[in-house]
Amino acid sequence: MSGSLTILRILGNQPFAEIGVPSAVTVSEERGLVVVGGDLGYLQWSGCGTAMDRWRSHRVGVYGMDDLRCRWIVESRWPVHCLAFHPTLPVVAIGTGSYDGGYSFEGELLLLDLRSGRLTSVIRGAREVLHVEWQSQRALRLVVAPPDDEDFDEAHTHGFDVVIERFDWSDIAQGSVRQEELTGRWIEYERLSKGETVGQGVESLGVLAGEPWWEPRRQVWDVHGLQDGRVLACLDGVLAEAWGPDGSLEWCVPDEEGGRQLVVRAGELDAWVNVERWRARWVGRERVTEPPLVARVSLADGKVLGSLPVPFSTALTTRDDGWLMLRGTRRDQSEAEPAVLVSPAGEALPTRVPLKGYDLINHSFPIRHSRRLLALQGDEEKPWRDKWVVTVEPEGPDGEPVARRLFPLDWETAHARHLFGGPGIEVGTGPGRDLVHAGSVHDGPGQLPGNAFVVRRSLEDGTARWVFTADFPATALDGDEETLYVAFNSGELVALRTSDGTVLWRQQLDVGGLPVVPLSLTLIWPGRLLIGTVDGRILDCAVVDPISTSPCHREPE
């Protein structure tokens, strides 16, 4: 990778990494190409959903059969159902779509140019495309869902069998297929479940990769560098894993859902792992969810040494001296659980702190390198409103744990704004330390350009020292007294000067010229960064921060 960041090695790399979980596969042996539709997944879990705005998870990748190298990777607005190579032209037809849950079947017919990677959406308006099949050079057969399920009986089990003809499918304009053309014979059409399509896709890609055991790697939610040169990570489907200094996988603990947060304990002999537990399954007629789990894992071999007795799914907050806070993530505000404090020795205090209502978008506030246990707390009746930054002290004036307000989350007191939380770190030395954190300004229609931010604030009164704005929400943030590194769900990585917020450099993250999206990151030491990606890879990177006077930041008003 060119620019100010160089990838030294990639951990967890494997064929077809770019598309995530496969949903459709087609092969052209004549062309020596494989086209795969897939899903990179959601950028949220029960404790954090701040990075979902403006995120598109669906991908289509074009791969060579000889080396399985990805030639093109493009985004799709909806899930990919089906793919078909044109008989002679360098064109692939792609059918996408989904039911909106209450009324409409939405989607697109996409045409991908295999020479340029250009993607064209050819239907005027949205319509779910269930099946694509070339009948000749000019004729494309589709099965499309009805526009909605209100005016059509058996809308979820039938579709319209349609044939569309064009003279040259390599030169077709955006939106040139009218809705009137999408009528035809009403036929029964079986829609496979997501599990069935994924199973078929995994089996097909395993055969192509020559690895019958092939499984997609998914979101790397947290990553840490250990002093002995090893790399620790947790990801979707994996409670935790450790990579050796030589890049080999030392151990891996599979899990149906996977770890979301890592806290390495003093001495680096073990670590706390916050494991997601929200997916329900049916046992007979009973809907069952696995009990919450915060596990203590040996860093030598991954063995689970024990767990904390928590009755609820939790988000972890840490303090530099080893204190840990477990805040319940239950969405039912009337039954919000008080926070549990855990001492550096691993013992949960009997007295809990009543922080009340937690919301994965409003209250997510994972702050690293902090001397305080920091959290967000809102209004008693409506916790998402009027949020304050609070510090939780294990021993208050009367010896019991207490939460103390520091300052409002919003530093612009002259404006009534609704802010979402985000990741951050403490910086500075001595008593005058500051808080740097990311977040977003809420707007009804969704994330607007310029509504994401990174701000440095005094921990004494919340005064903003500088503000950097962005168009996409941050996924992760780390740094030191010199440089801050901020990852965004657009795939961009930005380096800011810690003292004043000046942009030192910014670039789109890529691997081999193909875009990747950073989900987690940690600064091991100055000039060395670990980045966990949405597609399950871990990038070990060297960074160089040139002196810059770029004005791409604004001072607080």
Tab-separated table of C-alpha atoms in Angstrom, residues 249-403:
chain	number	residue	atom	x	y	z
A	249	LEU	CA	-1.951	-19.175	14.340
A	250	GLU	CA	-1.020	-20.469	17.809
A	251	TRP	CA	-4.524	-21.149	19.101
A	252	CYS	CA	-8.136	-20.352	18.345
A	253	VAL	CA	-11.287	-20.781	20.453
A	254	PRO	CA	-14.346	-21.143	18.183
A	255	ASP	CA	-17.679	-19.803	19.411
A	256	GLU	CA	-21.107	-19.697	17.808
A	257	GLU	CA	-21.271	-15.903	18.140
A	258	GLY	CA	-17.780	-14.713	19.100
A	259	GLY	CA	-15.848	-12.243	21.222
A	260	ARG	CA	-16.451	-8.506	20.998
A	261	GLN	CA	-14.043	-6.892	23.487
A	262	LEU	CA	-10.626	-7.861	24.882
A	263	VAL	CA	-9.045	-6.636	28.112
A	264	VAL	CA	-5.513	-7.962	28.651
A	265	ARG	CA	-4.794	-8.272	32.370
A	266	ALA	CA	-1.593	-7.195	34.115
A	267	GLY	CA	1.284	-9.578	33.456
A	268	GLU	CA	-0.244	-10.663	30.125
A	269	LEU	CA	-0.994	-14.155	31.400
A	270	ASP	CA	-4.712	-13.965	30.686
A	271	ALA	CA	-7.404	-11.655	29.351
A	272	TRP	CA	-11.077	-10.891	29.817
A	273	VAL	CA	-13.165	-11.543	26.706
A	274	ASN	CA	-16.650	-10.104	26.381
A	275	VAL	CA	-18.562	-12.691	24.347
A	276	GLU	CA	-21.713	-11.834	22.418
A	277	ARG	CA	-24.853	-13.635	23.559
A	278	TRP	CA	-28.007	-12.450	21.829
A	279	ARG	CA	-28.881	-14.957	19.083
A	280	ALA	CA	-31.872	-17.084	19.977
A	281	ARG	CA	-32.459	-20.673	18.843
A	282	TRP	CA	-35.403	-22.972	19.179
A	283	VAL	CA	-35.198	-26.021	21.417
A	284	GLY	CA	-38.474	-27.784	20.794
A	285	ARG	CA	-41.067	-25.076	21.313
A	286	GLU	CA	-38.853	-22.986	23.565
A	287	ARG	CA	-36.835	-19.995	22.348
A	288	VAL	CA	-33.435	-20.192	24.048
A	289	THR	CA	-30.576	-17.689	24.332
A	290	GLU	CA	-27.193	-18.686	25.716
A	291	PRO	CA	-26.351	-17.148	29.124
A	292	PRO	CA	-24.143	-14.013	29.126
A	293	LEU	CA	-20.407	-14.645	29.170
A	294	VAL	CA	-17.384	-12.588	30.177
A	295	ALA	CA	-14.644	-15.212	30.073
A	296	ARG	CA	-11.093	-15.201	31.478
A	297	VAL	CA	-8.877	-16.806	28.853
A	298	SER	CA	-5.303	-18.068	29.196
A	299	LEU	CA	-3.003	-16.333	26.730
A	300	ALA	CA	-0.775	-19.398	26.641
A	301	ASP	CA	-3.272	-21.763	25.030
A	302	GLY	CA	-6.715	-20.109	24.903
A	303	LYS	CA	-8.150	-22.247	27.676
A	304	VAL	CA	-11.130	-20.647	29.414
A	305	LEU	CA	-10.039	-20.322	33.042
A	306	GLY	CA	-13.272	-18.946	34.428
A	307	SER	CA	-15.950	-16.322	33.930
A	308	LEU	CA	-17.614	-13.434	35.711
A	309	PRO	CA	-21.084	-14.062	37.174
A	310	VAL	CA	-23.104	-11.568	35.126
A	311	PRO	CA	-26.861	-12.022	34.619
A	312	PHE	CA	-27.002	-9.781	31.525
A	313	SER	CA	-25.202	-9.068	28.262
A	314	THR	CA	-22.683	-6.344	28.904
A	315	ALA	CA	-20.386	-3.675	27.502
A	316	LEU	CA	-16.941	-3.434	29.122
A	317	THR	CA	-15.292	-0.229	30.315
A	318	THR	CA	-11.698	-0.268	31.560
A	319	ARG	CA	-9.345	1.743	33.743
A	320	ASP	CA	-5.568	1.711	33.426
A	321	ASP	CA	-5.048	0.259	36.900
A	322	GLY	CA	-7.067	-2.874	36.044
A	323	TRP	CA	-10.554	-1.918	37.241
A	324	LEU	CA	-13.350	-3.124	35.002
A	325	MET	CA	-16.970	-2.027	34.677
A	326	LEU	CA	-19.671	-4.236	33.160
A	327	ARG	CA	-22.673	-2.253	32.011
A	328	GLY	CA	-25.851	-4.091	31.031
A	329	THR	CA	-26.965	-3.640	27.419
A	330	ARG	CA	-30.591	-4.652	27.878
A	331	ARG	CA	-32.753	-2.427	25.667
A	332	ASP	CA	-35.816	-2.572	27.904
A	333	GLN	CA	-35.197	0.620	29.865
A	334	SER	CA	-37.678	-0.344	32.586
A	335	GLU	CA	-35.483	-3.348	33.424
A	336	ALA	CA	-32.051	-1.763	33.003
A	337	GLU	CA	-29.443	-3.538	35.121
A	338	PRO	CA	-27.004	-1.628	37.381
A	339	ALA	CA	-23.320	-1.766	36.411
A	340	VAL	CA	-20.992	-4.302	38.007
A	341	LEU	CA	-17.470	-3.302	39.069
A	342	VAL	CA	-14.623	-5.822	38.975
A	343	SER	CA	-11.376	-5.234	40.868
A	344	PRO	CA	-7.927	-5.758	39.304
A	345	ALA	CA	-7.814	-9.073	41.190
A	346	GLY	CA	-10.905	-10.231	39.269
A	347	GLU	CA	-13.435	-9.979	42.082
A	348	ALA	CA	-16.864	-8.451	41.441
A	349	LEU	CA	-17.947	-5.912	44.061
A	350	PRO	CA	-21.216	-6.750	45.838
A	351	THR	CA	-22.511	-3.178	45.433
A	352	ARG	CA	-23.588	-2.121	41.939
A	353	VAL	CA	-23.888	1.290	40.301
A	354	PRO	CA	-27.343	2.267	38.943
A	355	LEU	CA	-26.398	3.893	35.630
A	356	LYS	CA	-29.783	3.011	34.095
A	357	GLY	CA	-30.827	2.841	30.436
A	358	TYR	CA	-28.324	1.719	27.809
A	359	ASP	CA	-28.704	1.979	24.059
A	360	LEU	CA	-26.092	0.549	21.677
A	361	ILE	CA	-26.041	3.714	19.534
A	362	ASN	CA	-26.462	6.408	22.157
A	363	HIS	CA	-24.352	5.097	25.028
A	364	SER	CA	-21.455	3.179	23.487
A	365	PHE	CA	-18.339	4.890	24.900
A	366	PRO	CA	-15.280	2.577	24.965
A	367	ILE	CA	-12.417	4.784	26.207
A	368	ARG	CA	-8.852	3.441	26.228
A	369	HIS	CA	-5.787	4.496	28.269
A	370	SER	CA	-8.035	6.019	30.884
A	371	ARG	CA	-7.464	6.701	34.561
A	372	ARG	CA	-11.231	6.780	35.021
A	373	LEU	CA	-14.148	4.454	34.365
A	374	LEU	CA	-16.052	6.661	31.908
A	375	ALA	CA	-19.611	6.190	30.677
A	376	LEU	CA	-22.568	8.051	29.207
A	377	GLN	CA	-25.747	8.552	31.196
A	378	GLY	CA	-28.921	10.278	30.063
A	379	ASP	CA	-32.254	11.451	31.381
A	380	GLU	CA	-33.880	9.215	34.016
A	381	GLU	CA	-37.071	8.681	31.977
A	382	LYS	CA	-35.582	8.967	28.479
A	383	PRO	CA	-31.942	7.820	28.781
A	384	TRP	CA	-31.086	8.648	25.159
A	385	ARG	CA	-31.642	12.348	25.830
A	386	ASP	CA	-29.417	14.935	27.551
A	387	LYS	CA	-26.487	12.577	27.949
A	388	TRP	CA	-23.592	13.406	30.284
A	389	VAL	CA	-20.097	11.983	30.523
A	390	VAL	CA	-19.852	10.411	33.977
A	391	THR	CA	-17.020	8.812	35.922
A	392	VAL	CA	-17.689	5.761	38.066
A	393	GLU	CA	-15.571	5.578	41.204
A	394	PRO	CA	-15.222	2.172	42.903
A	395	GLU	CA	-14.898	3.899	46.273
A	396	GLY	CA	-16.927	7.077	46.761
A	397	PRO	CA	-16.952	9.388	49.809
A	398	ASP	CA	-18.860	6.800	51.867
A	399	GLY	CA	-16.739	3.895	50.628
A	400	GLU	CA	-19.386	2.671	48.155
A	401	PRO	CA	-19.216	2.879	44.345
A	402	VAL	CA	-20.665	6.076	42.936
A	403	ALA	CA	-21.255	7.682	39.510
